[in-house]
């Protein structure tokens, strides 16, 4: 059987995927990012150093692992080169990076349109999404409008120039109508051709390569970015990102087929966070508790630095993610952040029009109006950051994890009690 595994955020992102992917990447031949772009911020800590990855897969710290940025991604070439440089400055020189020739390029106008739309929505209706302003949505829009530029065309300078001409012909009409700066071809071409030349040696066909090595029995890890509730299809639309961070999008985002994707691990934070707008039914109203969790958990965006909104764990959300991604195991992270709490709550169902439900309605408006039903568990009030095995966990912490497992019906196989690689433990 194939040795593939998908690692997915089962909430609203920032569950600690980078840390778990890095942990699993120790044994992986290849790590693949298959959607999103530098809106992701995967933080990884070991040997006293902290790294923040944006586009680059979390296998980059294992010199034997190949890291593929696959076709479902949108990549900002300038920011990718900066990210590589930053890693080099920290001593990570062997990147082992490959970019799919079908991945799309993010250009400056994507970032500008992203910011402008947010600004207009906010001003006119007070309904901005709270995007990371990295141009992700507009880059995916161009892909689907068939005016995007793939890396395979980007690195062929003649093709790049003619595709850019065609794209800017359309884009400039839009930019003009929005009262925004328009671009001439040379302005972008002259700067971006330098990035294209630098990245050109990394660009390859990757779908065929991946299918071959999977058939040969190599270990391949697919690393999702964001989380299922930010999925364009299954998330809390419109407050979502513009790609699908689920296991279902692995085949499309990599050039493989569903038969190659059999195991999916969900990463779950022991509470819930969300950046940006949209419903969060278990949001903690008690400011003392939420700011305590935010400070202890360092819950500020890796990409934007924004404070994250804090909620209790919500098993309706987890069951939703399990269903749409076929998650067959769970890793739970950041349990130590709850160390000082007297009581810990778990949301397990909602009330809608006087009826108890355990699904997520398709309307964000309806979802936002629900009342959550909670179970309250006693806290453990002990420092668990030095724990190295399941048996060393205080009984209350074990019970908390077991209760979650009972409510979601999927085995929790890994737990983590701190940011360092060493604090990730198999149960
Ligand atoms: P975008 O992906 O920049 O378009 O942002 C859309 C929504 O997804 C916003 O609410 C962002 O805060 C959220 N988002 C995007 N990337 C991440 C991530 O890596 N972690 C958490 N939230 C994210």
Coordinates of N, CA and C in Angstrom, one line a residue, residues 278-371:
X278 N -15.8 36.5 10.6 CA -16.5 35.3 10.4 C -17.0 34.6 11.7
X279 N -17.9 33.7 11.6 CA -18.5 33.1 12.8 C -17.4 32.3 13.6
X280 N -17.5 32.3 14.9 CA -16.7 31.5 15.8 C -17.6 31.2 17.0
X281 N -18.4 30.2 16.9 CA -19.4 29.9 18.0 C -18.9 29.7 19.4
X282 N -17.7 29.2 19.5 CA -17.2 29.0 20.9 C -16.3 30.1 21.4
X283 N -16.3 31.2 20.7 CA -15.5 32.4 21.1 C -15.6 32.6 22.6
X284 N -14.5 32.8 23.3 CA -14.6 33.0 24.8 C -14.8 34.5 25.1
X285 N -15.9 34.7 25.8 CA -16.3 36.1 26.1 C -15.5 36.6 27.3
X286 N -15.1 35.7 28.2 CA -14.4 36.2 29.4 C -13.0 36.6 29.0
X287 N -12.8 37.9 29.0 CA -11.5 38.5 28.5 C -10.3 38.0 29.3
X288 N -10.5 37.7 30.6 CA -9.4 37.2 31.4 C -8.9 35.9 30.8
X289 N -9.8 35.0 30.5 CA -9.4 33.7 30.0 C -8.8 33.8 28.6
X290 N -9.5 34.5 27.8 CA -9.1 34.6 26.4 C -7.7 35.3 26.3
X291 N -7.5 36.3 27.0 CA -6.2 37.0 26.9 C -5.1 36.1 27.5
X292 N -5.4 35.3 28.6 CA -4.5 34.4 29.2 C -4.0 33.4 28.1
X293 N -5.0 32.8 27.4 CA -4.7 31.8 26.4 C -3.9 32.4 25.3
X294 N -4.3 33.6 24.9 CA -3.6 34.3 23.8 C -2.1 34.6 24.1
X295 N -1.9 35.0 25.3 CA -0.5 35.3 25.7 C 0.4 34.0 25.9
X296 N -0.2 33.0 26.6 CA 0.6 31.8 26.8 C 0.8 31.0 25.5
X297 N -0.2 31.1 24.7 CA -0.1 30.3 23.4 C 0.5 31.1 22.3
X298 N 1.0 32.3 22.6 CA 1.6 33.3 21.6 C 0.7 33.3 20.4
X299 N -0.6 33.6 20.6 CA -1.6 33.6 19.6 C -1.7 34.9 18.8
X300 N -0.6 35.1 18.1 CA -0.6 36.3 17.2 C -0.2 35.8 15.8
X301 N -0.8 36.3 14.7 CA -0.6 35.7 13.4 C 0.9 35.7 13.0
X302 N 1.4 34.6 12.4 CA 2.8 34.5 12.0 C 3.0 35.4 10.8
X303 N 2.0 35.6 10.0 CA 2.2 36.3 8.7 C 1.9 37.8 9.0
X304 N 0.8 38.1 9.7 CA 0.3 39.5 9.9 C 0.6 40.1 11.3
X305 N 0.9 39.2 12.2 CA 1.1 39.7 13.6 C -0.2 40.1 14.3
X306 N -1.4 39.8 13.7 CA -2.7 40.2 14.3 C -3.0 39.3 15.5
X307 N -3.6 39.8 16.6 CA -4.0 39.0 17.7 C -5.1 38.0 17.2
X308 N -5.0 36.7 17.6 CA -6.0 35.8 17.1 C -7.2 35.8 18.1
X309 N -8.4 35.5 17.6 CA -9.6 35.4 18.4 C -9.5 34.0 19.1
X310 N -10.0 33.9 20.3 CA -9.8 32.7 21.1 C -11.2 32.0 21.4
X311 N -11.3 30.7 21.2 CA -12.5 30.0 21.6 C -12.2 28.7 22.3
X312 N -13.2 28.1 22.8 CA -13.0 26.7 23.4 C -13.0 25.7 22.2
X313 N -12.5 24.6 22.5 CA -12.5 23.5 21.4 C -14.0 23.2 21.1
X314 N -14.2 22.9 19.8 CA -15.5 22.7 19.3 C -15.5 21.4 18.5
X315 N -16.2 20.4 19.1 CA -16.2 19.1 18.4 C -17.1 19.0 17.2
X316 N -18.1 19.9 17.0 CA -18.9 19.9 15.8 C -18.0 20.3 14.6
X317 N -17.1 21.3 14.9 CA -16.1 21.7 13.9 C -15.2 20.5 13.5
X318 N -14.8 19.8 14.5 CA -13.9 18.7 14.3 C -14.6 17.6 13.5
X319 N -15.8 17.3 13.8 CA -16.5 16.2 13.1 C -16.8 16.6 11.6
X320 N -17.0 17.9 11.4 CA -17.1 18.4 10.1 C -15.9 18.2 9.3
X321 N -14.7 18.5 9.9 CA -13.4 18.3 9.2 C -13.1 16.9 9.0
X322 N -13.5 16.0 9.9 CA -13.3 14.6 9.8 C -14.1 14.1 8.6
X323 N -15.3 14.5 8.5 CA -16.2 14.1 7.4 C -15.7 14.5 6.0
X324 N -15.4 15.8 5.9 CA -15.0 16.3 4.5 C -13.6 15.9 4.1
X325 N -12.8 15.5 5.1 CA -11.4 15.2 4.8 C -11.0 13.7 5.0
X326 N -12.0 12.9 5.5 CA -11.7 11.5 5.8 C -10.6 11.4 6.8
X327 N -10.5 12.2 7.8 CA -9.4 12.2 8.8 C -9.5 10.8 9.5
X328 N -8.4 10.1 9.5 CA -8.4 8.8 10.3 C -7.5 8.8 11.5
X329 N -6.8 9.9 11.7 CA -6.2 10.1 13.0 C -6.0 11.6 13.3
X330 N -5.8 11.9 14.6 CA -5.7 13.3 15.0 C -4.5 13.5 15.9
X331 N -3.8 14.6 15.6 CA -2.7 15.1 16.5 C -3.3 16.3 17.3
X332 N -3.1 16.3 18.6 CA -3.6 17.5 19.3 C -2.4 18.3 19.9
X333 N -2.5 19.6 19.7 CA -1.4 20.4 20.0 C -1.7 21.5 21.1
X334 N -0.6 22.1 21.6 CA -0.8 23.2 22.5 C -1.6 22.9 23.8
X335 N -1.5 21.6 24.3 CA -2.3 21.3 25.5 C -1.7 22.0 26.7
X336 N -0.4 22.3 26.7 CA 0.2 23.0 27.8 C -0.3 24.4 28.0
X337 N -0.9 25.0 26.9 CA -1.4 26.3 27.0 C -2.5 26.4 28.1
X338 N -3.2 25.2 28.3 CA -4.3 25.2 29.2 C -3.9 24.9 30.6
X339 N -2.6 24.7 30.9 CA -2.1 24.3 32.2 C -2.7 25.0 33.4
X340 N -2.9 26.3 33.3 CA -3.3 27.1 34.5 C -4.8 27.2 34.7
X341 N -5.6 26.7 33.8 CA -7.0 27.0 33.8 C -7.7 26.1 34.9
X342 N -8.7 26.7 35.6 CA -9.5 25.9 36.6 C -10.4 24.9 35.9
X343 N -11.0 25.5 34.8 CA -12.0 24.7 34.1 C -11.8 24.8 32.6
X344 N -12.1 23.8 31.9 CA -11.9 23.8 30.4 C -13.2 23.4 29.8
X345 N -13.7 24.1 28.8 CA -15.0 23.7 28.1 C -14.8 23.1 26.8
X346 N -15.7 22.3 26.4 CA -15.7 21.7 25.1 C -17.1 21.9 24.5
X347 N -17.2 22.6 23.4 CA -18.5 22.8 22.7 C -18.8 21.5 21.9
X348 N -20.0 20.9 22.1 CA -20.3 19.7 21.5 C -21.5 19.7 20.6
X349 N -22.4 20.7 20.7 CA -23.5 20.9 19.8 C -24.0 22.3 19.8
X350 N -24.9 22.6 18.9 CA -25.5 24.0 18.8 C -27.0 23.9 19.0
X351 N -27.6 25.1 19.3 CA -29.0 25.2 19.3 C -29.5 26.1 18.1
X352 N -30.3 25.6 17.2 CA -30.8 26.4 16.1 C -32.4 26.3 16.2
X353 N -33.0 27.5 16.3 CA -34.5 27.6 16.4 C -35.0 26.6 17.4
X354 N -34.4 26.5 18.6 CA -34.9 25.6 19.6 C -34.5 24.1 19.5
X355 N -33.8 23.8 18.4 CA -33.4 22.4 18.1 C -31.9 22.2 18.3
X356 N -31.5 21.1 18.9 CA -30.1 20.8 19.0 C -29.6 20.2 17.7
X357 N -28.5 20.8 17.2 CA -27.9 20.3 15.9 C -26.4 20.1 16.1
X358 N -25.8 19.2 15.3 CA -24.4 19.0 15.4 C -23.8 19.1 14.0
X359 N -24.2 20.0 13.2 CA -23.6 20.3 11.9 C -23.4 21.8 11.7
X360 N -22.7 22.2 10.7 CA -22.4 23.6 10.5 C -23.3 24.1 9.3
X361 N -24.2 25.0 9.6 CA -25.0 25.5 8.5 C -24.2 26.2 7.4
X362 N -24.7 26.2 6.2 CA -24.0 26.8 5.1 C -24.0 28.3 5.1
X363 N -24.9 28.9 5.9 CA -24.9 30.4 5.9 C -24.1 30.9 7.2
X364 N -23.1 31.7 6.9 CA -22.3 32.2 8.0 C -23.2 33.0 9.0
X365 N -24.2 33.7 8.4 CA -25.1 34.5 9.2 C -25.8 33.6 10.3
X366 N -26.4 32.5 9.8 CA -27.1 31.5 10.6 C -26.1 30.9 11.7
X367 N -24.9 30.6 11.2 CA -23.9 29.9 12.0 C -23.5 30.9 13.2
X368 N -23.4 32.2 12.8 CA -23.0 33.2 13.8 C -24.1 33.4 14.9
X369 N -25.3 33.0 14.6 CA -26.4 33.3 15.5 C -26.7 32.1 16.5
X370 N -26.0 31.0 16.3 CA -26.2 29.8 17.1 C -25.7 30.0 18.5
X371 N -26.4 29.2 19.4 CA -25.8 29.1 20.8 C -25.2 27.7 20.9

